[in-house]
Amino acid sequence: MSESKGKFYITTPIYYPSSNLHIGHTYCTVMADAMARFKRLCGYDVRFLTGTDEHGQKIQTIAQEKGVTPQEYVDEVVAGIKELWKTMEISYDDFIRTTEERHVKRVQAIFMKMYEKGDIYKGEYEGMYCTPCESFWTESQLVDGCCPDCGRPVQKAKEEAYFFRLSKYQDRLLDLFENNPEFLQPESRRNEMISFVKQGLEDLCISRSTFDWGIPVPIDEKHVIYVWLDALSNYITALGYPDEPELYDKYWPADFHLVGKEIVRFHTVIWPAMLMSMDLPLPKHVLGHGWLLLEGGKMSKSKGNVVDPVKLIERYGIDALKYFLLREYTFGQDGVYTNEVMLKRINFDLANDLGNLVSRTASMIEKYCGGYVPEAATEDDTDRDLKRIATGAASKVEDQMDKFAFNMALEEIWVLVRRANKYIDEEMPWVLAKDESRKAELDTCMHNLAESLRIVSILISPFMNETAQKIRKQMGLWYADIVWEDAFTFDMMNGEQVKKGENIFPRLDIEKELEELEAMNGHKEENIPLELKPEIEFDDFDKIDFRVGTIESAEKHPKADKLLVFQVKMGTEKRQIISGVAEHFTPEEMVGKKVIVVANLKPRKLRGLESKGMIIFADNGEKLALVSTDAEDGNSVS
Ligand code: MSP
């Protein structure tokens, strides 16, 4: 390989081992892996880090429910995660677990550095406390005045806690966003963060004393360090910071942190502020990717609607899954997963386009050339066109990869795959083979197809290593390493022994696969009970008076961004009801809607305005939906 082009440090988020990972989690790791492999192939000294974020109340509670220690619980889930990455050939250089000694002691050292800088102080945390969830919430996080997690009432409470002077870094953070447009992408996320910081940053509470599954605060063992401070530090503790800085000196700052859109704020506000506090360089880029959604909304283990990557890999192989994830979705945007879209990608792009090209080429070289790749002996316009596209593809892939446009990089490769298939149809080797005088043209045709596949095998190798190797084996290229520069050159092959192998991507019967996948999921879903609030008596339920109401007008609450103020007519009565739904509906779209109201709920004041009753919405954990009816308003609902 040529001399190193420099270092390239790329990270994924560290995953919560609260349960097994689903396809949404594999999405980010597959992208990071493809990028790491690509950069290695291009000659960079790559460091690729992933891991698991193992502390926090949620994990402690799950372990308690299962009757095991938190450590036992995470050990088992993490073993499964590592197994998944092994199966998927994820080429990470290090896997950090936040429960490892190396991480724990370094997070404590980081805490002390920030403390000694004067950026951490002890104060009193005041907030709304949900006793069953043991969680503090701010006013603005509450939903209809209740706990956003469990929906139960909250009380005002105070506790002693440590704070990080996040507010001190507000101006420097704004400068960072405004003067470094490259720092956070896509652009839309950057604008969101600018307005978030402009609203004013409060100091951040960075310790908890209501549970103990965490890293102890070094100066006060009653407290554990807030899980995000613990987690974000992984990007440097894994490099040995601060006590064994060899890797840190070599690889920090990170070139790219890849993160899901909901954790962009932690990575672009809290993390840079922590680094500023320690006088350390900031990561060069944070990229926020979108989510894979299901048709019904977000994937969630508790709803039983997750797509299990292991099942898909068992049926279709790792490369089909990787190709699909990288080709189908656009970085930065949400995308909907359906079995059908995935199966079509596998059939059209992999079985029809690539699989066919490989098997047609291999069998023709066996049939017309005794199984050996011939030299090119002639050249016409069609040959030249194929060569031009084949040798031009690598730089196009490079351009797309610079933009993290994995889908477009693969599309560039498929331009070549489709051109090569068309080349066969245009050259009609079966006709050339019948005419002894055209042997030279036939040889050229076979040579050019083998060359095209050689180039394809190099280009796809960062994305689909297994398939690249299979193609190279069939084309007799087993002896040569994959070298990126070779994708720019034609006419390297002569005399390789071709051996047709198994179909690399057999064609699928989509209807049949769909039925089987649905049967698999259906079976799984039936067996996962919903996570419900504690059971209630019929008498409790009977106390609620549900009524049909018509929303006559709606407007934003003048003092709270999340609230909408509705005037609702219920038969003869008109009243005002306030709901925390402004992030889900515009006032305009609510007017005229018939809704179900809890009509006998005790009235309360929400930010100065009275609310009499509560409107019912359906909640999939992500987006609220209207629960509507066409019954007359005032009707009771039973
Ligand atoms: N532990 C934190 C991250 C700490 S990083 C210092 C965390 N863990 S997580 O397991 O909940 O999520 C990890 C990543 O998976 C996030 O980037 C999140 O966006 C991503 N995804 C979770 N579900 C996803 C989809 N359905 N689709 C795409 N990505 C998804 O947050």
XYZ file of C-alpha atoms and ligand atoms in Angstrom:
669
model
C 0.000 0.000 0.000
C 1.098 3.577 -0.656
C 2.276 5.861 2.127
C -0.371 6.960 4.658
C -2.442 9.943 3.607
C -2.869 10.940 7.240
C -4.997 9.794 10.116
C -8.764 9.355 10.093
C -10.648 8.864 13.363
C -14.317 7.935 13.045
C -16.780 6.954 15.773
C -20.315 5.664 16.206
C -22.395 6.463 19.276
C -21.923 3.959 22.048
C -25.136 1.952 22.248
C -27.236 1.382 25.341
C -27.203 -2.322 26.111
C -30.729 -2.097 27.470
C -31.768 -4.744 24.955
C -30.513 -6.300 21.735
C -29.858 -3.931 18.874
C -32.295 -3.556 16.000
C -31.766 -2.677 12.360
C -31.912 1.060 13.166
C -28.796 0.707 15.332
C -26.950 -1.308 12.696
C -27.576 1.503 10.187
C -25.074 3.900 11.794
C -22.488 1.197 12.425
C -22.719 -0.062 8.835
C -22.131 3.477 7.534
C -19.170 4.028 9.843
C -17.734 0.663 8.850
C -18.064 1.390 5.128
C -16.352 4.741 5.607
C -13.567 3.235 7.726
C -12.929 0.521 5.138
C -13.021 3.031 2.310
C -10.517 5.337 3.981
C -8.200 2.445 4.820
C -8.319 1.347 1.216
C -7.511 4.883 0.100
C -4.405 4.830 2.280
C -5.464 6.580 5.487
C -4.367 5.500 8.941
C -7.857 4.787 10.237
C -9.098 4.425 13.790
C -12.721 3.252 14.044
C -14.306 3.221 17.498
C -17.617 1.852 18.715
C -18.848 0.538 22.050
C -21.551 0.443 24.675
C -22.946 2.964 27.154
C -23.695 0.807 30.150
C -24.537 3.004 33.118
C -27.706 4.734 34.196
C -30.957 4.262 35.894
C -32.722 2.493 33.063
C -30.201 -0.352 32.979
C -30.253 -0.613 36.772
C -34.040 -0.925 36.757
C -34.102 -3.548 33.999
C -31.472 -5.614 35.813
C -33.450 -5.389 39.051
C -36.585 -6.564 37.275
C -34.644 -9.529 35.894
C -33.132 -10.336 39.277
C -29.507 -9.951 38.175
C -26.837 -7.358 38.908
C -26.513 -4.543 36.385
C -23.047 -5.818 35.489
C -24.356 -9.326 34.818
C -27.140 -7.892 32.727
C -24.931 -5.700 30.549
C -22.288 -8.393 30.151
C -24.827 -10.627 28.493
C -26.302 -7.993 26.182
C -22.869 -6.651 25.229
C -21.703 -10.161 24.327
C -24.665 -10.312 21.908
C -23.794 -6.923 20.421
C -20.175 -7.953 19.859
C -21.386 -11.168 18.252
C -23.619 -9.169 15.910
C -20.728 -6.940 14.835
C -18.580 -10.004 14.274
C -21.243 -11.630 12.106
C -21.572 -8.386 10.159
C -17.789 -8.088 9.728
C -17.718 -4.656 11.360
C -14.078 -3.631 11.216
C -13.796 -1.564 14.391
C -10.342 -1.020 15.883
C -11.590 -0.686 19.435
C -14.771 -1.415 21.333
C -15.152 0.601 24.513
C -17.450 -0.377 27.363
C -18.168 2.356 29.876
C -17.942 -0.166 32.708
C -14.328 -0.966 31.875
C -11.738 0.141 34.401
C -9.798 2.099 31.751
C -12.888 4.209 31.065
C -14.031 4.639 34.681
C -10.731 6.011 35.954
C -10.359 8.335 32.970
C -13.878 9.753 33.315
C -13.047 10.528 36.933
C -9.875 12.262 35.787
C -11.903 14.269 33.268
C -14.358 15.274 36.003
C -11.433 16.454 38.139
C -9.941 18.485 35.305
C -13.201 20.335 34.797
C -13.586 20.734 38.555
C -10.091 22.137 38.975
C -10.758 24.562 36.143
C -13.607 25.927 38.285
C -16.234 24.684 35.825
C -17.920 22.261 38.214
C -19.643 23.433 41.370
C -22.000 21.972 43.923
C -25.483 23.406 43.912
C -29.055 22.489 44.402
C -31.063 20.921 41.703
C -34.658 21.953 41.698
C -37.121 20.373 39.396
C -40.260 18.355 39.029
C -39.672 14.885 40.393
C -41.489 11.706 39.379
C -41.178 9.332 42.326
C -41.974 6.028 40.537
C -39.476 6.834 37.744
C -37.001 8.470 40.142
C -36.476 11.168 37.534
C -36.243 14.915 37.569
C -37.914 16.880 34.779
C -37.961 20.532 33.831
C -41.341 22.327 33.487
C -41.005 22.363 29.728
C -40.409 18.602 29.535
C -43.672 17.781 31.314
C -46.612 16.606 29.263
C -49.888 18.025 30.496
C -48.092 18.717 33.757
C -47.211 15.043 34.245
C -44.130 12.861 33.855
C -43.354 12.502 30.130
C -42.259 8.888 30.673
C -45.044 7.365 32.722
C -47.766 10.035 32.659
C -48.068 10.158 36.440
C -48.159 13.350 38.524
C -44.860 14.944 39.543
C -43.876 16.967 42.623
C -41.521 19.876 43.095
C -38.312 18.587 44.679
C -34.782 19.676 45.452
C -31.569 17.730 45.681
C -27.936 18.484 46.101
C -26.042 18.030 42.855
C -22.965 19.011 40.886
C -23.280 21.381 37.971
C -21.169 22.086 34.925
C -20.909 25.743 33.892
C -22.312 25.172 30.432
C -23.603 28.747 30.335
C -20.009 30.006 30.388
C -19.414 28.469 26.955
C -22.485 29.830 25.225
C -20.638 32.473 23.175
C -17.826 30.159 22.168
C -20.375 27.563 21.076
C -22.216 30.108 18.964
C -18.925 31.112 17.356
C -18.229 27.481 16.646
C -21.529 26.979 14.794
C -21.366 30.282 12.990
C -17.714 30.269 11.958
C -17.389 26.553 11.186
C -20.258 25.553 8.939
C -18.450 22.243 8.425
C -18.618 21.325 12.111
C -22.218 20.125 12.140
C -24.011 18.735 9.149
C -26.610 18.625 7.696
C -27.269 22.345 7.563
C -30.783 22.033 9.032
C -29.361 20.537 12.235
C -26.888 23.386 12.483
C -29.666 25.955 12.321
C -31.589 24.087 15.021
C -28.548 24.134 17.291
C -27.863 27.816 16.684
C -31.368 28.718 17.784
C -31.121 26.326 20.726
C -27.908 27.968 21.976
C -29.289 31.455 21.301
C -32.216 30.753 23.627
C -29.661 30.702 26.417
C -27.845 27.768 28.009
C -28.393 26.842 31.624
C -25.715 25.134 33.675
C -25.980 21.392 33.391
C -26.678 19.109 36.320
C -23.990 16.432 36.021
C -24.480 14.215 39.034
C -27.235 12.019 40.372
C -27.744 10.617 43.828
C -31.075 8.808 43.356
C -29.416 5.663 41.948
C -25.895 4.262 42.053
C -25.256 2.428 38.772
C -22.713 4.889 37.480
C -19.192 6.197 37.909
C -18.773 7.722 41.387
C -18.019 11.445 41.572
C -14.389 11.304 42.759
C -14.827 13.987 45.409
C -18.208 12.838 46.678
C -19.063 9.160 46.534
C -22.748 9.726 47.274
C -23.103 10.910 43.712
C -22.647 9.223 40.371
C -21.644 11.084 37.225
C -24.451 11.953 34.819
C -24.582 9.326 32.106
C -23.960 11.726 29.180
C -20.766 13.103 30.713
C -19.656 9.519 31.220
C -20.692 8.474 27.697
C -19.328 11.386 25.676
C -15.913 10.990 27.274
C -15.573 7.582 25.597
C -14.259 9.194 22.433
C -11.060 10.183 24.249
C -10.863 7.653 27.097
C -10.674 4.914 24.449
C -7.594 6.701 23.100
C -5.983 6.584 26.542
C -6.641 10.184 27.572
C -5.295 11.450 29.915
C -2.895 8.902 31.420
C -1.687 6.959 28.352
C -1.947 9.549 25.595
C -0.121 7.755 22.780
C -3.218 7.022 20.718
C -4.833 10.253 21.825
C -1.885 12.245 20.487
C -2.058 10.371 17.231
C -5.785 10.375 16.503
C -7.504 13.208 18.389
C -9.371 15.320 17.312
C -11.907 12.971 15.775
C -12.501 13.503 12.094
C -16.121 12.381 12.267
C -18.576 11.571 15.016
C -21.579 9.878 13.394
C -24.691 10.212 15.529
C -28.458 9.914 15.230
C -30.363 13.163 14.940
C -31.802 13.040 18.473
C -28.348 13.071 20.073
C -26.837 15.820 17.942
C -27.416 18.310 20.765
C -25.293 16.315 23.218
C -22.491 16.030 20.696
C -22.463 19.615 19.495
C -23.208 21.533 22.681
C -22.275 19.523 25.769
C -19.332 17.626 24.296
C -17.573 20.672 22.769
C -18.168 22.614 26.000
C -16.557 19.793 28.001
C -13.576 19.825 25.652
C -13.339 23.622 25.869
C -13.316 23.307 29.629
C -10.390 20.885 29.392
C -8.652 23.045 26.756
C -8.733 20.183 24.283
C -9.289 20.417 20.527
C -12.834 19.914 19.246
C -13.927 17.146 16.877
C -13.736 18.274 13.264
C -17.189 17.124 12.208
C -20.376 15.841 13.784
C -22.779 14.292 11.298
C -26.379 13.768 12.309
C -28.132 10.988 10.419
C -31.860 10.339 10.144
C -33.856 7.462 11.555
C -35.118 4.296 9.999
C -38.820 4.281 10.658
C -41.465 1.662 10.227
C -44.674 2.515 8.439
C -46.372 2.911 11.822
C -43.665 5.193 13.282
C -40.480 4.668 15.262
C -39.038 1.235 15.982
C -39.246 0.395 19.608
C -38.531 -2.753 21.508
C -41.324 -2.072 23.959
C -43.813 -1.836 21.110
C -42.530 -5.119 19.714
C -42.094 -3.651 16.237
C -38.365 -3.811 15.746
C -36.693 -5.364 12.734
C -34.109 -7.888 13.850
C -30.945 -7.676 11.717
C -29.941 -11.222 12.662
C -33.059 -12.691 11.019
C -32.407 -10.754 7.814
C -28.748 -11.762 7.752
C -29.654 -15.425 8.226
C -31.962 -15.267 5.208
C -30.161 -12.909 2.839
C -26.555 -12.569 4.044
C -24.626 -9.635 5.469
C -23.850 -7.987 2.179
C -27.482 -7.817 1.083
C -28.356 -6.075 4.337
C -25.385 -3.705 4.169
C -26.040 -2.869 0.520
C -29.692 -2.196 1.217
C -29.000 0.092 4.192
C -26.362 2.073 2.352
C -28.122 2.273 -1.010
C -31.711 2.900 0.029
C -31.408 5.752 2.511
C -30.062 9.274 2.230
C -27.719 10.380 4.983
C -29.368 12.969 7.195
C -32.914 12.086 6.240
C -35.371 9.704 7.840
C -36.358 6.691 5.766
C -39.095 4.109 6.016
C -38.136 0.457 6.228
C -40.386 -2.109 4.609
C -39.610 -5.715 3.765
C -40.762 -5.082 0.223
C -38.343 -2.223 -0.448
C -35.509 -4.348 0.881
C -36.449 -7.423 -1.163
C -36.741 -5.353 -4.332
C -33.299 -3.861 -3.811
C -31.841 -7.339 -3.364
C -33.588 -8.690 -6.436
C -33.105 -5.796 -8.838
C -29.681 -4.467 -7.943
C -27.953 -7.508 -6.517
C -29.490 -10.571 -8.189
C -30.420 -9.055 -11.571
C -27.688 -6.507 -12.118
C -24.587 -7.672 -10.263
C -25.304 -11.387 -9.808
C -26.165 -11.818 -13.479
C -23.128 -9.918 -14.679
C -20.836 -12.175 -12.664
C -22.458 -15.441 -13.690
C -22.798 -14.483 -17.370
C -19.182 -13.350 -17.560
C -17.788 -16.388 -15.772
C -19.756 -18.884 -17.830
C -18.907 -17.198 -21.144
C -15.182 -17.100 -20.347
C -15.383 -20.791 -19.484
C -17.307 -21.559 -22.649
C -15.541 -19.338 -25.203
C -12.014 -19.026 -23.818
C -11.378 -22.344 -22.065
C -11.702 -20.654 -18.686
C -8.804 -18.189 -19.053
C -9.079 -14.403 -19.332
C -7.760 -13.465 -22.786
C -5.875 -10.315 -23.758
C -7.752 -7.573 -25.587
C -6.989 -7.664 -29.264
C -9.274 -5.041 -30.799
C -11.107 -1.890 -29.751
C -14.260 -0.190 -31.027
C -16.444 2.646 -29.694
C -18.462 0.354 -27.451
C -15.287 -1.015 -25.875
C -13.993 2.511 -25.365
C -17.243 3.601 -23.733
C -17.162 0.704 -21.278
C -13.503 1.423 -20.434
C -14.205 5.109 -19.899
C -17.026 4.368 -17.467
C -15.058 1.632 -15.685
C -11.938 3.702 -15.095
C -13.896 6.852 -14.271
C -16.021 5.287 -11.548
C -13.469 5.357 -8.710
C -13.065 9.126 -8.651
C -16.849 9.541 -8.721
C -17.104 7.203 -5.747
C -14.457 9.261 -3.950
C -16.429 12.462 -4.553
C -19.617 10.932 -3.158
C -17.848 9.433 -0.166
C -16.402 12.853 0.656
C -20.023 13.896 1.146
C -20.981 10.736 3.071
C -23.401 10.063 0.203
C -23.163 6.276 0.421
C -26.261 5.835 -1.723
C -24.784 7.929 -4.538
C -21.408 6.205 -4.277
C -23.141 2.866 -4.821
C -25.206 4.347 -7.620
C -21.971 5.353 -9.388
C -20.760 1.755 -9.132
C -24.050 0.482 -10.483
C -23.743 2.776 -13.497
C -20.759 0.608 -14.395
C -22.529 -2.669 -13.527
C -25.484 -1.761 -15.725
C -23.201 -0.519 -18.517
C -21.345 -3.832 -18.498
C -24.610 -5.776 -18.760
C -25.659 -3.588 -21.661
C -22.251 -4.120 -23.249
C -22.942 -7.863 -23.372
C -26.259 -7.229 -25.106
C -24.613 -4.874 -27.604
C -21.580 -7.023 -28.367
C -23.594 -10.266 -28.539
C -20.666 -12.599 -27.826
C -22.801 -15.630 -28.735
C -22.894 -14.273 -32.310
C -19.141 -13.526 -32.324
C -18.487 -17.067 -31.127
C -20.105 -18.548 -34.207
C -17.691 -16.790 -36.539
C -14.042 -17.909 -36.317
C -12.889 -14.686 -38.041
C -14.236 -12.628 -35.125
C -12.263 -14.449 -32.429
C -10.241 -11.304 -31.629
C -13.416 -9.323 -30.968
C -14.760 -12.119 -28.808
C -11.536 -12.136 -26.774
C -11.725 -8.383 -26.333
C -15.288 -8.660 -25.154
C -14.437 -11.314 -22.541
C -11.336 -9.419 -21.442
C -13.278 -6.185 -20.996
C -15.982 -7.894 -18.965
C -13.424 -9.500 -16.661
C -11.695 -6.123 -16.283
C -15.002 -4.444 -15.462
C -15.680 -7.009 -12.774
C -12.190 -6.597 -11.389
C -12.847 -2.881 -11.023
C -16.315 -3.482 -9.572
C -14.809 -5.835 -6.995
C -12.433 -3.090 -5.820
C -15.118 -0.423 -5.757
C -17.640 -2.459 -3.771
C -15.124 -3.854 -1.308
C -15.611 -1.171 1.394
C -19.351 -1.761 1.278
C -19.600 -5.491 0.601
C -16.315 -7.153 1.336
C -17.640 -10.713 1.162
C -19.122 -10.187 -2.283
C -15.970 -8.489 -3.526
C -13.981 -11.557 -2.490
C -16.443 -13.930 -4.156
C -16.206 -12.035 -7.427
C -12.427 -12.030 -7.276
C -12.388 -15.741 -6.631
C -14.573 -16.454 -9.664
C -12.454 -14.130 -11.823
C -9.209 -15.837 -10.767
C -8.002 -12.792 -8.874
C -7.527 -14.594 -5.584
C -3.787 -13.968 -5.756
C -3.975 -10.165 -5.766
C -4.719 -7.795 -2.887
C -7.423 -5.241 -3.393
C -5.689 -1.959 -4.196
C -7.762 1.189 -4.684
C -5.456 2.692 -7.335
C -6.030 -0.397 -9.509
C -9.629 0.750 -9.999
C -8.351 3.608 -12.177
C -6.530 1.302 -14.615
C -7.840 -1.023 -17.318
C -6.021 -3.909 -18.985
C -4.409 -5.482 -15.949
C -5.700 -9.013 -16.496
C -4.270 -11.699 -18.729
C -4.524 -15.443 -18.265
C -6.361 -15.562 -14.919
C -8.253 -18.793 -14.501
C -11.964 -18.136 -14.210
C -14.172 -20.524 -12.293
C -17.885 -20.062 -12.225
C -19.161 -20.497 -8.700
C -22.500 -20.362 -6.952
C -24.810 -17.519 -7.863
C -23.639 -14.673 -5.622
C -27.194 -13.365 -5.136
C -29.870 -15.895 -6.063
C -33.151 -14.384 -7.248
C -35.826 -14.222 -4.603
C -39.510 -14.945 -4.963
C -40.654 -11.643 -3.477
C -44.256 -12.695 -2.751
C -43.111 -15.800 -0.933
C -40.428 -13.972 1.029
C -42.895 -11.284 2.042
C -45.290 -13.868 3.387
C -42.567 -15.640 5.300
C -41.122 -12.463 6.768
C -44.571 -11.351 7.819
C -45.296 -14.725 9.366
C -42.033 -14.475 11.315
C -42.867 -10.994 12.566
C -46.505 -11.725 13.214
C -45.495 -14.604 15.402
C -43.030 -12.453 17.279
C -45.377 -9.580 17.819
C -48.121 -11.766 19.245
C -45.793 -12.881 21.968
C -44.587 -9.522 23.158
C -47.047 -8.045 25.648
C -47.354 -4.258 25.686
C -45.652 -2.419 28.508
C -48.588 -1.028 30.470
C -49.170 1.121 33.531
C -50.296 -0.829 36.628
C -53.725 -2.468 36.409
C -56.716 -0.441 37.652
C -60.125 -1.417 39.028
C -63.267 -0.990 36.966
C -64.484 1.526 39.543
C -61.424 3.682 38.882
C -62.168 3.679 35.188
C -65.840 4.376 35.765
C -64.990 7.641 37.463
C -63.826 9.132 34.159
C -66.398 10.985 32.085
C -65.341 10.877 28.446
C -67.192 13.251 26.115
C -67.110 14.137 22.457
C -65.968 17.715 21.848
C -65.615 19.908 18.747
C -62.536 22.114 18.578
C -63.854 25.537 17.666
C -60.578 27.406 17.816
C -56.949 26.757 18.601
C -53.936 28.935 19.215
C -50.433 28.741 20.607
C -50.043 29.356 24.322
C -48.455 32.813 24.639
C -46.043 31.622 27.336
C -45.205 28.001 26.461
C -43.937 26.706 23.123
C -45.219 23.185 23.651
C -48.810 24.057 24.543
C -51.867 24.693 22.386
C -54.940 26.399 23.800
C -58.221 25.010 22.486
C -61.784 26.296 22.770
C -63.900 23.181 22.772
C -67.667 22.824 22.427
C -69.284 19.862 24.155
C -73.036 19.981 23.546
C -74.275 23.070 25.346
C -71.014 23.850 27.063
C -67.950 25.635 25.768
C -64.660 25.483 27.600
C -60.930 25.976 27.330
C -58.570 23.002 27.270
C -54.772 23.179 27.034
C -52.684 20.316 25.657
C -48.952 19.802 25.227
C -49.206 19.007 21.527
C -47.780 22.053 19.749
C -44.861 19.997 18.426
C -47.255 17.588 16.746
C -50.079 19.732 15.364
C -50.533 23.239 14.042
C -53.465 25.178 15.542
C -55.040 25.420 12.055
C -55.193 21.677 11.480
C -56.963 21.109 14.797
C -59.877 23.477 14.192
C -63.116 21.646 13.421
C -61.832 18.287 14.658
C -64.097 16.145 16.838
C -62.117 14.748 19.730
C -62.556 12.695 22.887
C -62.272 14.684 26.106
C -61.782 13.622 29.724
C -64.494 16.047 30.798
C -64.447 15.702 34.580
C -60.725 16.210 35.153
C -60.044 18.739 37.895
C -59.271 22.111 36.232
C -55.703 23.400 36.499
C -53.695 26.401 35.446
C -50.983 25.855 32.857
C -48.620 28.794 32.602
C -51.303 31.194 33.756
C -54.234 29.895 31.678
C -56.935 27.586 32.946
C -57.412 24.174 31.382
C -60.666 22.297 32.044
C -60.329 18.718 30.924
C -57.957 16.787 28.722
C -58.084 15.804 25.058
C -57.121 12.211 24.270
C -54.392 11.554 21.690
C -52.836 8.311 20.532
C -49.120 8.172 21.251
C -46.649 5.893 19.504
C -43.802 7.252 21.605
C -42.768 9.599 18.828
C -45.659 11.259 17.055
C -49.118 11.928 18.458
C -52.182 11.068 16.404
C -55.647 12.457 16.749
C -58.277 10.208 18.316
C -61.222 11.450 16.364
C -64.898 10.548 16.033
C -67.874 11.625 13.959
C -70.347 11.445 16.865
C -72.220 14.590 17.985
C -70.330 16.730 20.475
C -71.547 16.422 24.040
C -72.149 12.656 23.590
C -70.674 10.503 26.271
C -68.168 7.841 25.276
C -68.324 4.429 26.871
N -25.986 5.811 24.551
C -26.455 6.895 23.787
C -25.368 7.438 22.895
C -24.154 7.915 23.612
S -22.910 8.442 22.510
C -21.773 9.187 23.465
C -27.635 6.424 22.915
N -27.732 5.111 22.726
S -28.901 4.418 21.862
O -28.604 3.025 21.889
O -30.185 4.812 22.333
O -28.783 4.973 20.426
C -27.594 4.870 19.725
C -27.762 5.363 18.310
O -28.694 4.552 17.613
C -28.290 6.798 18.232
O -27.468 7.539 17.363
C -29.665 6.643 17.628
O -30.038 7.703 16.792
C -29.481 5.375 16.821
N -30.764 4.764 16.515
C -31.671 4.202 17.366
N -32.776 3.847 16.659
C -32.609 4.181 15.360
C -33.362 4.051 14.190
N -34.564 3.506 14.187
N -32.810 4.480 13.036
C -31.551 5.011 12.980
N -30.814 5.156 14.053
C -31.324 4.783 15.261
O -28.361 7.279 22.437
